[in-house]
Short mmCIF file of C-alpha atoms and ligand atoms in Angstrom, two decimals:
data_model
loop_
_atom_site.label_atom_id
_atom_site.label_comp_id
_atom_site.label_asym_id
_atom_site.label_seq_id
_atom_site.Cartn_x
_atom_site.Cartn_y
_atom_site.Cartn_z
CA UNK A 1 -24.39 -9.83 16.66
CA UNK A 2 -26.10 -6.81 16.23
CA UNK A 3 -29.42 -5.20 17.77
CA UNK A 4 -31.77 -2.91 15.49
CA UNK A 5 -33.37 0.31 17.44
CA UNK A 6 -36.51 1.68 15.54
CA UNK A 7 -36.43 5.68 16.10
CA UNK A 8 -40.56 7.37 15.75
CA UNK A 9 -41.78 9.33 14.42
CA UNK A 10 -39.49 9.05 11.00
CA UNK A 11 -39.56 5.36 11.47
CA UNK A 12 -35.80 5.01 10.49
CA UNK A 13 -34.15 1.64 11.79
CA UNK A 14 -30.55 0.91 12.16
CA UNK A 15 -28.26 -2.09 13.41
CA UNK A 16 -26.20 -1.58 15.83
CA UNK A 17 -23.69 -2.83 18.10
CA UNK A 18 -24.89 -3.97 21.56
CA UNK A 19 -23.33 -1.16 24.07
CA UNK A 20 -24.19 1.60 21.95
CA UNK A 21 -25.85 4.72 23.12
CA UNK A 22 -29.06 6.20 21.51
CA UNK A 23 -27.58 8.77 20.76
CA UNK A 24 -24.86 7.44 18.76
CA UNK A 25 -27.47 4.68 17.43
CA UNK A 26 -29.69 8.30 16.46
CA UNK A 27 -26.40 10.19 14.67
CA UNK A 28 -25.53 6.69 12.40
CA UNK A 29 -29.76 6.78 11.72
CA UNK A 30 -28.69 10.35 10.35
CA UNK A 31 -31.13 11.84 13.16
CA UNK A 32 -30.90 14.75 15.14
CA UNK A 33 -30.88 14.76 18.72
CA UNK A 34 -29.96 18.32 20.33
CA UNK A 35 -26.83 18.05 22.97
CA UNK A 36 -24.81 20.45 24.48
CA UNK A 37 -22.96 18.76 27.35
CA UNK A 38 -21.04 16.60 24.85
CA UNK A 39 -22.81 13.48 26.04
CA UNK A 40 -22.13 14.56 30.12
CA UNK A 41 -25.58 13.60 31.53
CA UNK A 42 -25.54 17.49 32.24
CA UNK A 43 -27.34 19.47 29.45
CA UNK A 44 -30.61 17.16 29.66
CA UNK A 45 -31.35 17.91 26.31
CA UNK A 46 -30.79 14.56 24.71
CA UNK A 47 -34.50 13.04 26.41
CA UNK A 48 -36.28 10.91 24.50
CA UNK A 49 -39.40 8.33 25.12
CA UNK A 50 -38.80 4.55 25.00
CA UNK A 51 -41.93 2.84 24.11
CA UNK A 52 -43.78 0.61 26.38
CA UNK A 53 -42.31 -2.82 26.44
CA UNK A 54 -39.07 -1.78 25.26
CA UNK A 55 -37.84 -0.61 28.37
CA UNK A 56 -35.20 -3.91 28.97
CA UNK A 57 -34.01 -3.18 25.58
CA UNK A 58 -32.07 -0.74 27.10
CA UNK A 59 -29.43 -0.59 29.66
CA UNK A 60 -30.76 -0.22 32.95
CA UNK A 61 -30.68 3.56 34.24
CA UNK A 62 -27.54 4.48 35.69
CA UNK A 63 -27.44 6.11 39.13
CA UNK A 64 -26.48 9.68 37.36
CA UNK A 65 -29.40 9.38 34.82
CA UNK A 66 -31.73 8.51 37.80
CA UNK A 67 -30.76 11.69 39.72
CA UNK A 68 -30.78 13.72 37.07
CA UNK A 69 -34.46 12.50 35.47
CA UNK A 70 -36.00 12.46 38.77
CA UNK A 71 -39.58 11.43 38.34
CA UNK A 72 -39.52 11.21 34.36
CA UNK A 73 -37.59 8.10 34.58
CA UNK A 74 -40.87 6.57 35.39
CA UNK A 75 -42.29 7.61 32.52
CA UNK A 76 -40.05 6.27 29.95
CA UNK A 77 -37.86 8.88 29.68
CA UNK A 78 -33.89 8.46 29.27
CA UNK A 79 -30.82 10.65 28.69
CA UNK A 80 -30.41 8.99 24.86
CA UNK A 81 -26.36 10.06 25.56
CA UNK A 82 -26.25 8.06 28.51
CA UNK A 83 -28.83 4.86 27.45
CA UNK A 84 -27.32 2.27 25.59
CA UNK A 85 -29.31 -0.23 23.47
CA UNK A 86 -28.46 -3.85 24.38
CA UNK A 87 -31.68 -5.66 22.42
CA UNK A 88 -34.36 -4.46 19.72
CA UNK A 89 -35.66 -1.14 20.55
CA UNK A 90 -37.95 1.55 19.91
CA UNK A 91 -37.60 5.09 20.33
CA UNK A 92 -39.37 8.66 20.08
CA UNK A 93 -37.70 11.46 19.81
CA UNK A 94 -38.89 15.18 20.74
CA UNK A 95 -40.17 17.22 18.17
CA UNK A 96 -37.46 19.81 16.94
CA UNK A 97 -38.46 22.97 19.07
CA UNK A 98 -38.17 24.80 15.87
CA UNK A 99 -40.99 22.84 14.09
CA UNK A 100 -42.86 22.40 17.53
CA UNK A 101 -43.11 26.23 17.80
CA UNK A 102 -44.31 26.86 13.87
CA UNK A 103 -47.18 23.89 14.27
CA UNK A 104 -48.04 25.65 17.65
CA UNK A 105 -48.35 29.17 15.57
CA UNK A 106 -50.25 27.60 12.74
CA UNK A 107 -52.82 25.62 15.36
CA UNK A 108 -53.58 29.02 16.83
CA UNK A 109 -53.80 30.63 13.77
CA UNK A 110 -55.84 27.58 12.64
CA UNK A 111 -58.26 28.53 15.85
CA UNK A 112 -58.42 31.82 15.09
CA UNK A 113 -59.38 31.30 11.65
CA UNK A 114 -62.12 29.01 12.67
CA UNK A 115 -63.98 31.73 14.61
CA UNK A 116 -64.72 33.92 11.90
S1 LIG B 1 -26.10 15.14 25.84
FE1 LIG B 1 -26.29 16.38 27.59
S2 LIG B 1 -27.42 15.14 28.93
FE2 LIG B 1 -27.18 13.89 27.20
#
């Protein structure tokens, strides 16, 4: 049987296999999520947001991914290489920092525009 995680913003599902990780579920979605640890729990660059109510759709934190989110676990936040999806689930990704910094650039230039 398989389990479908929803990824947000793109809104892209995919079935998958109960046991795998976000991130894997992310790279068969054809998403990107930035890693450089190879999936180590040591990079931290793999975060992403589980939505409210989905949180038992995923495995339960592990003692590593604790430690190493600290108080962002609270807040929805898991390590997508160490999270595996074990029921229906729904996830946000970051932005890409690339795109993050242009819409910051065009929002200022957007303000400064607006003064004139
Ligand atoms: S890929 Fe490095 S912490 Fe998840």
């Amino acid at each position: 049987m398989e389990v479908q995680i929803e990824f947000w913003p793109q809104g892209k599902k995919v079935k998958v296999r109960p046991g795998t990780s976000v991130l894997r579920a992310a790279q068969m979605a054809r998403l990107h999520i930035t890693t450089r640890c190879g999936g180590q729990a040591a990079c931290l660059m793999c975060k992403v947001r589980v939505e409210k109510g989905y949180e038992g759709a995923l495995s339960p934190l592990s003692s590593a991914e604790a430690r190493k989110l600290g108080p962002l676990a609270e807040e929805g936040i898991r390590l997508a290489c160490q999270a595996k999806v074990i029921g229906h689930a729904v996830i946000h990704l970051p932005e890409d920092p690339l795109k993050a910094a242009v819409r910051k650039k065009l929002m200022q230039q957007t303000d400064e525009d607006s003064l004139w």
